[in-house]
XYZ file of C-alpha atoms in Angstrom:
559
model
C 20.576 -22.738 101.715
C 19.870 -19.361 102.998
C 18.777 -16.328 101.492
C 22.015 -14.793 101.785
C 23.352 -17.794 100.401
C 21.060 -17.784 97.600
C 21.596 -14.157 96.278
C 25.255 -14.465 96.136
C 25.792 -17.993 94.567
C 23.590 -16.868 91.951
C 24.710 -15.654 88.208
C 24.976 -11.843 88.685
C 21.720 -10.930 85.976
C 19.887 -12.946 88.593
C 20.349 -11.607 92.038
C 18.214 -8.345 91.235
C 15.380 -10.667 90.481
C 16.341 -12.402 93.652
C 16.357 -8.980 95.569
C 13.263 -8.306 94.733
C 11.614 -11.223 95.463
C 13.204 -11.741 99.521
C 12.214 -7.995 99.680
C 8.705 -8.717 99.653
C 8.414 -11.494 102.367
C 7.479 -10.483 104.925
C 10.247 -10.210 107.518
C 11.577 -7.662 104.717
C 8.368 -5.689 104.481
C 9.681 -2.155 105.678
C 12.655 -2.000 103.225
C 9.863 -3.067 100.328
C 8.047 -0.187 101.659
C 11.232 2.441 101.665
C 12.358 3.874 98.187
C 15.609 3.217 97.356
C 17.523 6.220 95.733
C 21.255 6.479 95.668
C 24.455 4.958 96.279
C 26.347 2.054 94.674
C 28.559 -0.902 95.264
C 31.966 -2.297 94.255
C 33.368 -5.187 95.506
C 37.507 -4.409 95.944
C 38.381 -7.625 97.035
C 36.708 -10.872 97.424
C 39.251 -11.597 100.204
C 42.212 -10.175 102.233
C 42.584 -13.263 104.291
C 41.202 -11.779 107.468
C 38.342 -10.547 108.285
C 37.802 -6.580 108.983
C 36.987 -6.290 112.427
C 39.257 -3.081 113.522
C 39.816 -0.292 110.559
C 41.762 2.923 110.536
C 42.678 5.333 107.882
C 46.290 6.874 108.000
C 47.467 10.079 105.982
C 49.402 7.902 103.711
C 45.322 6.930 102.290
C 46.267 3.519 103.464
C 43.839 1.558 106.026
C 45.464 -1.014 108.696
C 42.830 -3.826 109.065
C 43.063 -6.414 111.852
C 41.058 -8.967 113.414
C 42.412 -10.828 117.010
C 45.041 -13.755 116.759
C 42.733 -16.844 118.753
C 40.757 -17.306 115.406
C 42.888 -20.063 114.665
C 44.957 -19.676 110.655
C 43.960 -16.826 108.540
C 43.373 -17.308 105.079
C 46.736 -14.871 104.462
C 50.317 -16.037 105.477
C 52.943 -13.992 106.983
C 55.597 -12.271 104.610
C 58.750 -14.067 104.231
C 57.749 -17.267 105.898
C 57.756 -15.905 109.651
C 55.726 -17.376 112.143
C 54.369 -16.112 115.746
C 55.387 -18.063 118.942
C 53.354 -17.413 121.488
C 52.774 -19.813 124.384
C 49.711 -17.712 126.020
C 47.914 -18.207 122.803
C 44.666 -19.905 123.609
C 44.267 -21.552 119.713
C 47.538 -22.199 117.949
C 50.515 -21.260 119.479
C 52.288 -21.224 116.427
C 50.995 -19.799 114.057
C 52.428 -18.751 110.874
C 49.322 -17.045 109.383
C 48.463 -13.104 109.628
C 45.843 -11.098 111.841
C 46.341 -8.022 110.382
C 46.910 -6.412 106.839
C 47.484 -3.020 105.213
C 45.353 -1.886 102.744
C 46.450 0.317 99.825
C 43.551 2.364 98.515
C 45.577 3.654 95.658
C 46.081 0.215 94.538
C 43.686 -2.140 95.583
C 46.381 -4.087 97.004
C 47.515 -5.242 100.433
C 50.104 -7.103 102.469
C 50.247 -9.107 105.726
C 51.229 -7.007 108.583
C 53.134 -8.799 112.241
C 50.985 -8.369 115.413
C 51.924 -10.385 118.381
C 49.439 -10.330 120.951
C 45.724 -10.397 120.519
C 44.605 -7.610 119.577
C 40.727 -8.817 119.867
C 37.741 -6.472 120.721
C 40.743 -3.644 121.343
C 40.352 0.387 121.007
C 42.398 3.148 119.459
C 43.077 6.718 118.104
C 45.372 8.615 115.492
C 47.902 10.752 117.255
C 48.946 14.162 115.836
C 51.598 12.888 113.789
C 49.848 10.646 111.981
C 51.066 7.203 114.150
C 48.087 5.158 115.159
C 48.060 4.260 118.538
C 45.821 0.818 119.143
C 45.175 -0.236 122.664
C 44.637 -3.385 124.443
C 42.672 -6.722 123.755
C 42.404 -10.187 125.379
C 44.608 -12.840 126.801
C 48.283 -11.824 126.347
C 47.272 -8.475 124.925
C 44.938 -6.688 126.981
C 48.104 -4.460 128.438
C 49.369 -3.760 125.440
C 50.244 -0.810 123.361
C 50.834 -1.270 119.851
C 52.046 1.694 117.731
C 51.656 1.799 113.936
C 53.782 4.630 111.664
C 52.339 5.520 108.730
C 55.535 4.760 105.555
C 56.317 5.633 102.223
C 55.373 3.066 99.367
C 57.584 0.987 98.855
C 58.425 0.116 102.801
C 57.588 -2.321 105.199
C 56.521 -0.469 107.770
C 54.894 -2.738 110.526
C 53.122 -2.929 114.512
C 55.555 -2.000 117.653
C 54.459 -3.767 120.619
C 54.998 -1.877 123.802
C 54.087 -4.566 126.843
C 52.191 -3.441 129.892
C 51.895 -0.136 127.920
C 48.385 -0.072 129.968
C 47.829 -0.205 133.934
C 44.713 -2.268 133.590
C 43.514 -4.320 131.056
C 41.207 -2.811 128.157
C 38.951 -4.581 126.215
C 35.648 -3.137 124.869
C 37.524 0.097 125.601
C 37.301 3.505 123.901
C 39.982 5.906 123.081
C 39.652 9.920 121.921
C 42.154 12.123 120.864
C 42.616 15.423 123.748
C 43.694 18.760 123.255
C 46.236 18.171 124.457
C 48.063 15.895 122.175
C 47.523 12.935 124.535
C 44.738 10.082 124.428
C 42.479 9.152 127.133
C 41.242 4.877 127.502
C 37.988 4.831 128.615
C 35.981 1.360 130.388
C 36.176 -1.988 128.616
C 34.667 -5.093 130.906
C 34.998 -4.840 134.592
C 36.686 -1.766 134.254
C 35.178 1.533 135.660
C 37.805 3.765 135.135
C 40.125 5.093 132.748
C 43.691 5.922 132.180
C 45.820 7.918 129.816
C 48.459 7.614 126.761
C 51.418 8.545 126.950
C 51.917 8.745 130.119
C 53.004 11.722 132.529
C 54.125 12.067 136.080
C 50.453 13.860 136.963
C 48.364 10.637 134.329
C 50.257 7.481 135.267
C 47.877 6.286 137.220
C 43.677 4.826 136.659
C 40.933 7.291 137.125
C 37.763 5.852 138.398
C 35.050 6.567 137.234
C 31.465 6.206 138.465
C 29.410 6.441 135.721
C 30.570 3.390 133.931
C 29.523 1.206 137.767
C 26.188 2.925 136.928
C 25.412 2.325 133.892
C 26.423 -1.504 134.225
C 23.700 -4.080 133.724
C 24.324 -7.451 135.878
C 25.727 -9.700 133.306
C 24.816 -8.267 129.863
C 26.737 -4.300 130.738
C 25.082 -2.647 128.077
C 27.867 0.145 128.763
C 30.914 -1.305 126.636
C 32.611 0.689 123.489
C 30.819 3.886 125.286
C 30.112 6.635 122.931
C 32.878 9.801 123.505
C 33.260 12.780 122.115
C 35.111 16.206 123.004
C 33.057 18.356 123.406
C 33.568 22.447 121.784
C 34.802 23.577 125.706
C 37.070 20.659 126.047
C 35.281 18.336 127.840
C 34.401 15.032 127.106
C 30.354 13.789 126.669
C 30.356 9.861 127.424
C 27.137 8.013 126.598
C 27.016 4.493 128.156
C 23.897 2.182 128.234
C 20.794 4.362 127.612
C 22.311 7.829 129.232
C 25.490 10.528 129.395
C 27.204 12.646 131.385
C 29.918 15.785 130.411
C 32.708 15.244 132.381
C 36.124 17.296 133.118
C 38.622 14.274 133.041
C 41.097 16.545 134.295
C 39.551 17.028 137.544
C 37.683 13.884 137.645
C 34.588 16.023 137.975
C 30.989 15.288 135.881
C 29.781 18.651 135.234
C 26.447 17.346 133.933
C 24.066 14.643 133.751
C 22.155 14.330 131.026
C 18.533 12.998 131.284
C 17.832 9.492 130.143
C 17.072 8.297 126.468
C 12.899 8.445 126.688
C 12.333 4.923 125.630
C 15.257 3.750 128.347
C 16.299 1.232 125.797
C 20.264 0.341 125.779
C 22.338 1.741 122.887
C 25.984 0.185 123.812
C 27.755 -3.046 123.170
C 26.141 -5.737 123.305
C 23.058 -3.813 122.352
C 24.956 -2.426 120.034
C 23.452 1.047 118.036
C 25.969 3.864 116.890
C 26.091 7.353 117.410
C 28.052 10.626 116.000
C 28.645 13.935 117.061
C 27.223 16.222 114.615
C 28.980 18.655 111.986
C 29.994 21.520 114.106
C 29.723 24.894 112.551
C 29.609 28.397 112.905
C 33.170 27.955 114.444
C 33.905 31.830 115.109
C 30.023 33.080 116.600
C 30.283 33.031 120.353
C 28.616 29.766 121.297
C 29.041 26.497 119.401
C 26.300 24.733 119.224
C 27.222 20.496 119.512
C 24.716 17.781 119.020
C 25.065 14.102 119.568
C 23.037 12.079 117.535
C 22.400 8.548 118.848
C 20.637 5.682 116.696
C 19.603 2.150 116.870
C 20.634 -0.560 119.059
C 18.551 -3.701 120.585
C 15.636 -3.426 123.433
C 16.155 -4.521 126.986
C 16.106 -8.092 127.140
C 17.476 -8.405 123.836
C 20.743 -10.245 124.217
C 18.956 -13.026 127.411
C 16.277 -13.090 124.733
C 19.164 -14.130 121.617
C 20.423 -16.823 123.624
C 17.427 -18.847 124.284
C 17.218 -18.691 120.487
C 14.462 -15.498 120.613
C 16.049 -12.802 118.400
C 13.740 -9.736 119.398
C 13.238 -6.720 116.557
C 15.961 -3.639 116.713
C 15.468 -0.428 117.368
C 14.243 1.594 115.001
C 14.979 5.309 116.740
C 17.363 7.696 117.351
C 17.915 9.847 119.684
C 19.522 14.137 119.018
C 20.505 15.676 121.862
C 21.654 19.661 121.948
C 24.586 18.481 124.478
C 25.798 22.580 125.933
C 21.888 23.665 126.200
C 20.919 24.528 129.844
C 18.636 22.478 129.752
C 19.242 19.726 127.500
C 16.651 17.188 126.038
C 16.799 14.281 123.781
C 14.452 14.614 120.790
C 13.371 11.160 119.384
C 13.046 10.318 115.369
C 12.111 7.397 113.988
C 14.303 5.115 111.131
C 12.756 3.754 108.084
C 14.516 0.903 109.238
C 15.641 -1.022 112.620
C 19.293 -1.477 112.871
C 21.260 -3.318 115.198
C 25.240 -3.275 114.797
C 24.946 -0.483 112.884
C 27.790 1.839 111.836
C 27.619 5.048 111.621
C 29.690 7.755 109.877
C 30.166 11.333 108.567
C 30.034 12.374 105.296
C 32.122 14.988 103.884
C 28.681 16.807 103.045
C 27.629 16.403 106.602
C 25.212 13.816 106.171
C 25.027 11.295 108.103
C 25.581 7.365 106.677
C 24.066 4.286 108.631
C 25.490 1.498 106.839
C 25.842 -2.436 108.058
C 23.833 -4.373 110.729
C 21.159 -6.636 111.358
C 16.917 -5.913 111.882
C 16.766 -8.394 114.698
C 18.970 -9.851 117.694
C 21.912 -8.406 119.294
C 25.543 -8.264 119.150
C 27.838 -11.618 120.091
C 28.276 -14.881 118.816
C 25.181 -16.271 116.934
C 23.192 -13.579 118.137
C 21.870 -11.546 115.135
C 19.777 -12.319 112.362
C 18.219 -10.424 109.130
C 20.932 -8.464 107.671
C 20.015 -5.030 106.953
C 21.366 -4.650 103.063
C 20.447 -0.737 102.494
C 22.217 1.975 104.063
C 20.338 5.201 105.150
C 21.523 8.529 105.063
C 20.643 10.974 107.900
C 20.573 14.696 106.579
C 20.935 16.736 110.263
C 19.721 20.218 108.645
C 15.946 18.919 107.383
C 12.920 18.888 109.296
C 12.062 16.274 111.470
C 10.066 13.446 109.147
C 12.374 14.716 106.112
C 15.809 13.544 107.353
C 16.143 9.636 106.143
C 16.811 8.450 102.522
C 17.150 4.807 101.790
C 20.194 4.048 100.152
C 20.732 0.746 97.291
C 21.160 -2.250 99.109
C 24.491 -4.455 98.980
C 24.031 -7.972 98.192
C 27.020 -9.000 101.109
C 25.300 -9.270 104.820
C 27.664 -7.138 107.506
C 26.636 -8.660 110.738
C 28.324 -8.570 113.928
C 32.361 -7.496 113.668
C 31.742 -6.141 110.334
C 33.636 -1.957 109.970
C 32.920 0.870 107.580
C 35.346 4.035 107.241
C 35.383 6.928 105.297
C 38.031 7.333 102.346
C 39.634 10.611 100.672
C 37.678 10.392 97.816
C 34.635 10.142 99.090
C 34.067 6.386 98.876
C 33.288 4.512 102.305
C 34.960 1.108 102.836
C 33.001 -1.427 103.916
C 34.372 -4.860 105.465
C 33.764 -7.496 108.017
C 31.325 -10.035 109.592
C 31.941 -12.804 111.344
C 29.731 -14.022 114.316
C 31.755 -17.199 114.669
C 34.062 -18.217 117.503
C 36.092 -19.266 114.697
C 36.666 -18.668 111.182
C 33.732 -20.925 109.697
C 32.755 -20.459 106.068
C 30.258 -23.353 105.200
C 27.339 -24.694 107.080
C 26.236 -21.549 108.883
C 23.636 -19.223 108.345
C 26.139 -15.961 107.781
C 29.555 -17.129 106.699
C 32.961 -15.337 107.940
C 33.326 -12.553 105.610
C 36.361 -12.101 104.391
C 35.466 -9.184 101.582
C 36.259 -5.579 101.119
C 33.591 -3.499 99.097
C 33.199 0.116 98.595
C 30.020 2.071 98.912
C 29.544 5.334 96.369
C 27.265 7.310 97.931
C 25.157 9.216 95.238
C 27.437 12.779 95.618
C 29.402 10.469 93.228
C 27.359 9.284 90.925
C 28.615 10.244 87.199
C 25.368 12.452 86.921
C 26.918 15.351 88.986
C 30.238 15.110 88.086
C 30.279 18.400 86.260
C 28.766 19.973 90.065
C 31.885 18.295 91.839
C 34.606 20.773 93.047
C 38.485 20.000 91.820
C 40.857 21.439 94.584
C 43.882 23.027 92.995
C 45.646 24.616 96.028
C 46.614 24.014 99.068
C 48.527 20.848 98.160
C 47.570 17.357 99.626
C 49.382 16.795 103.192
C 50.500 21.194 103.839
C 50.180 22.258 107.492
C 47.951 24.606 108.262
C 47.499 26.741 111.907
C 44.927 27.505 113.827
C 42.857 30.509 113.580
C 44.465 31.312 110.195
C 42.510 32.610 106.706
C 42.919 29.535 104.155
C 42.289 29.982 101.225
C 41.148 26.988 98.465
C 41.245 27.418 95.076
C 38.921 24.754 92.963
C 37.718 23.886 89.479
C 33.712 23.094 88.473
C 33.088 22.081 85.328
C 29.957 23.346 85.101
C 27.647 26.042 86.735
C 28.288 27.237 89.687
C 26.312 28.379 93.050
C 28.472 30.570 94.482
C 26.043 30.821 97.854
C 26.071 26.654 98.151
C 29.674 26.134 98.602
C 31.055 25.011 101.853
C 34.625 23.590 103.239
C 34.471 20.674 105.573
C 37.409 19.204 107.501
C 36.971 15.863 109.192
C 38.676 13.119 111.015
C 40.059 9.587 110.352
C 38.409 7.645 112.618
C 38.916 4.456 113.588
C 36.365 1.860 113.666
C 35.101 -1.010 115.243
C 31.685 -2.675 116.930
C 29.633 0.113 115.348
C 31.402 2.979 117.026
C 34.077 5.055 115.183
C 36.189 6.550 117.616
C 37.507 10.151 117.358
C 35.545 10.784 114.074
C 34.630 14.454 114.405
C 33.756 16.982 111.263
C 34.186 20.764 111.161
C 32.603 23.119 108.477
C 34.709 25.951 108.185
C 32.951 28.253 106.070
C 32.181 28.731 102.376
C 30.991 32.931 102.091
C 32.474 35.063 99.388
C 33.355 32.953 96.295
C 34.917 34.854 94.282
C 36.167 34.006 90.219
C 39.637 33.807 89.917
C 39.525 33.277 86.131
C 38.771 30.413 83.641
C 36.275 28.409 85.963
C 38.628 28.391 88.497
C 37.408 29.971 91.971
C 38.699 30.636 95.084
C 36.985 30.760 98.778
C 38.400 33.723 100.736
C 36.546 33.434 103.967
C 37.554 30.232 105.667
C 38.997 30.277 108.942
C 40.371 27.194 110.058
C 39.706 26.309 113.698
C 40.461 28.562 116.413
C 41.434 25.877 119.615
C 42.627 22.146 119.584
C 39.265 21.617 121.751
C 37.352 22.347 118.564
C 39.743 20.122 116.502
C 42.971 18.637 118.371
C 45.881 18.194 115.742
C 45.999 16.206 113.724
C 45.932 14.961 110.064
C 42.238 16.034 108.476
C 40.531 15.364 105.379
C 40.013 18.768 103.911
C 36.688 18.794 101.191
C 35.509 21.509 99.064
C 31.742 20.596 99.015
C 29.197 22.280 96.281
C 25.416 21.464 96.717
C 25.922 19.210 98.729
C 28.699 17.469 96.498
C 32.276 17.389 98.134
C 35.264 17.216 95.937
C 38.349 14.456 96.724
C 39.604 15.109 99.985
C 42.995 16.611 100.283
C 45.337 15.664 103.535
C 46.271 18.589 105.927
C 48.430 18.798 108.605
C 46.697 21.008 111.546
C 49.029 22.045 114.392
């Protein structure tokens, strides 16, 4: 029996003991050493009958979960009886069992969704009005387009399949949201290019793209899921392997090259760390200042290493990089703990959340070990050596294909794991995880409920412009810092293989709070964003946040 195995087949008044005990071998001696402080666990559901290797949040504060169909029966059936025929399926070819499921946060319900073609190891991005666009995959699916509309309760709103929606196959891809409306596919395996959806007359066709031939290891590539984000002038920073480059995808043009991460360790899939770009704020002064924080990940060698059955130690840095400085350079920090597989995301505070992952290996079948139970969160405005808080530990390991996304009210949802070829649930030293649990991170804690702000106006899902005043009116229970309020606005990203695509958050402003009458106040100097290169439209979480504590999110429409 393993450790795992241990912990969570024992009676719930004895798995602290247990905790306690595995954290002081050894192999567990730096999270002994780090004090725990904040943050706790739920479990939601002990299954959904797949497990969650692709997550997105839509506007509707429902979450479409899928996994690929070549995993051979589910442990959830289709609705109504249906089956799926497909003769290119490499495991059943019929199959009568789901691969994807929609999750109702509201409830803490779901239902089997329809998806056709595997959808394995595939990419994808919210469009402005609020349809989730997902992207390629293996076998019979790596061409496809698969469009998901967000529905009322009540409806059975399910995947459209659009066939050869993609000139070249995608998987391992990345997609990002563009000013423009449009999304943009970049790499996936043995392919250096990257292509555009929907198409136009001047986009239908594959963009190469050098970089990604670069950055390529023989064998291993090192350079899959590659980090993007838009940058504030509209261009697009894309970190593959250990470096990045800004490039104008318009043109086809890289307008910089960014110097190498010091250590020259890999960062992307299979070596598989995380990065984010940082809150972006001051939104109206005259030059934006964007960061890209990168973290984690396995050393060279890692993954040859993992399968002769050597599972070397993850990386324990990170990498911040001030991307639109003329002369950019990374600065290196070090993590109170190594993560491989990591995921991380944004908090509506701004802090940074490294949640999931293994201490040792790399990603792919059978090759991680020594789940990393305690989440860390990153605070970007402390000093250097001040920045990294260990969080409580779950009790559930997330190791390779495990997700994590953000929710409206603060929570992050937390699914996933399965380093099997297969489902495989017995036998094996990290079972196929078929659990959803939320993580509270301490901003919610009942202590500081009085500190957390109520917003009473604008209404959940209005539309807002951009470059307009908007003005929120909240409640506090109790006292109130006028000078420690903020507004953030951020992004449902979508997440898989430790990357979460498109996540992006803005912090609008928070001056001037002014009483409006029976501890009810109002902010009067937030402007919301100025161009759809700082914030493309979209549907955004919009927080009130006071010391540091952000109220439920409330859905806005930007455009």
């Amino acid at each position: 029996m393993t450790r795992t195995h241990l912990i969570r087949s024992s009676p719930p008044c004895h798995r602290l003991v247990l905790l306690l005990v595995l954290l002081l071998h050894p192999c567990h001696r730096k999270l002994a050493e780090a004090t725990t402080t904040g943050g706790q666990w739920a479990l939601l559901q002990s299954s959904i009958g797949i497990t969650s290797m692709h997550m997105q949040l839509l506007n509707n504060d429902k979450v479409v979960i899928y996994d690929r169909t070549d995993f051979g029966p589910s442990n959830i059936s289709l609705a109504s009886g249906k089956c799926r025929y497909d003769p290119q399926e490499q495991v059943l070819k019929v199959d009568c069992t789901a691969h994807s499921v929609e999750y109702d946060v509201a409830t803490n319900s779901f239902r089997p969704l329809t998806v056709l073609t595997d959808v394995w190891c595939s990419s994808g991005s919210l469009m402005p009005d609020g349809t989730f666009v997902q992207t390629g995959g293996f076998n019979d699916g790596d061409h496809v387009v698969r469009l998901y509309k967000p529905c009322s309760s009540g409806s059975n709103c399910d995947w459209q399949e659009i066939n050869n929606g993609l000139i070249q196959r995608r998987w391992y891809a990345t997609n990002h949201i563009l000013p423009d409306s449009s999304q943009i596919i970049i790499g996936g395996r043995r392919q250096f290019n990257y292509e555009f959806y929907p198409k136009t007359a001047a986009t239908n066709q594959v963009f190469n793209l050098r970089f990604l031939v670069q950055t390529n290891d023989p064998v291993v590539e090192n350079n899959l899921y590659p980090f993007v984000f838009l940058n504030v002038d509209g261009n697009l920073f894309i970190f593959a392997n250990n470096r990045a480059i800004l490039l104008n995808y318009k043109k086809n043009i890289v307008l910089k090259n960014y110097p190498q991460l010091p250590d020259g360790n890999p960062r992307c899939y299979p070596s598989t760390g995380s990065a984010v770009l940082l809150p972006l704020r001051n939104l109206q002064g005259p030059a934006i200042q964007a960061e890209v924080l990168v973290c984690g990940g396995a050393p060279k060698g890692a993954y040859a290493s993992a399968q002769k059955g050597n599972f070397m130690g993850a990386l324990n840095t990170c990498g911040r990089i001030s991307i639109n400085d003329p002369n950019p350079q990374w600065v290196m920090e070090t993590m109170p703990l190594a993560r491989v597989m990591g995921d991380m995301l944004l908090l509506p505070n701004g802090h940074v959340l490294m949640i999931n992952g293994a201490s040792a290996g790399t990603a792919g079948w059978e090759y991680g070990r020594n789940p990393v139970l305690s989440p860390v969160i990153y605070r970007p405005n402390k000093t250097i050596g001040s920045r990294f808080e260990v969080q409580n530990p779950s009790t559930i390991p997330r190791m390779y294909h495990s997700t994590a996304i953000l929710l409206r009210d603060g929570r992050v949802l937390v699914g996933g794991s399965n380093p099997h070829m297969l489902y495989n649930f017995t036998g094996v030293l990290y079972p196929t995880e078929l659990s959803l649990e939320a993580f509270s991170p301490s901003y919610l804690d009942p202590g500081v409920a009085d500190l957390r702000p109520r917003i009473i106006s604008p209404a959940s899902q209005s539309q807002i412009g951009y470059g307009q005043q908007l003005v929120i009116r909240f409640s506090v229970s109790g006292q109130l810092k006028g000078n420690l309020v903020t507004v953030t606005m951020a992004a449902p990203s979508f997440n898989t293989h430790s990357f979460s695509m498109n996540q992006r958050l803005l912090v609008l402003g928070g001056d001037n709070v002014k009483i409006a009458g029976n501890s009810t106040y109002q902010t009067v100097a937030v402007l919301t964003p100025s161009t759809s290169s700082l914030a493309p439209s979209g549907f955004y979480l919009l927080f009130a946040v006071h010391q540091d504590i952000p109220s439920q999110g409330i859905w806005v429409h930007l455009q």
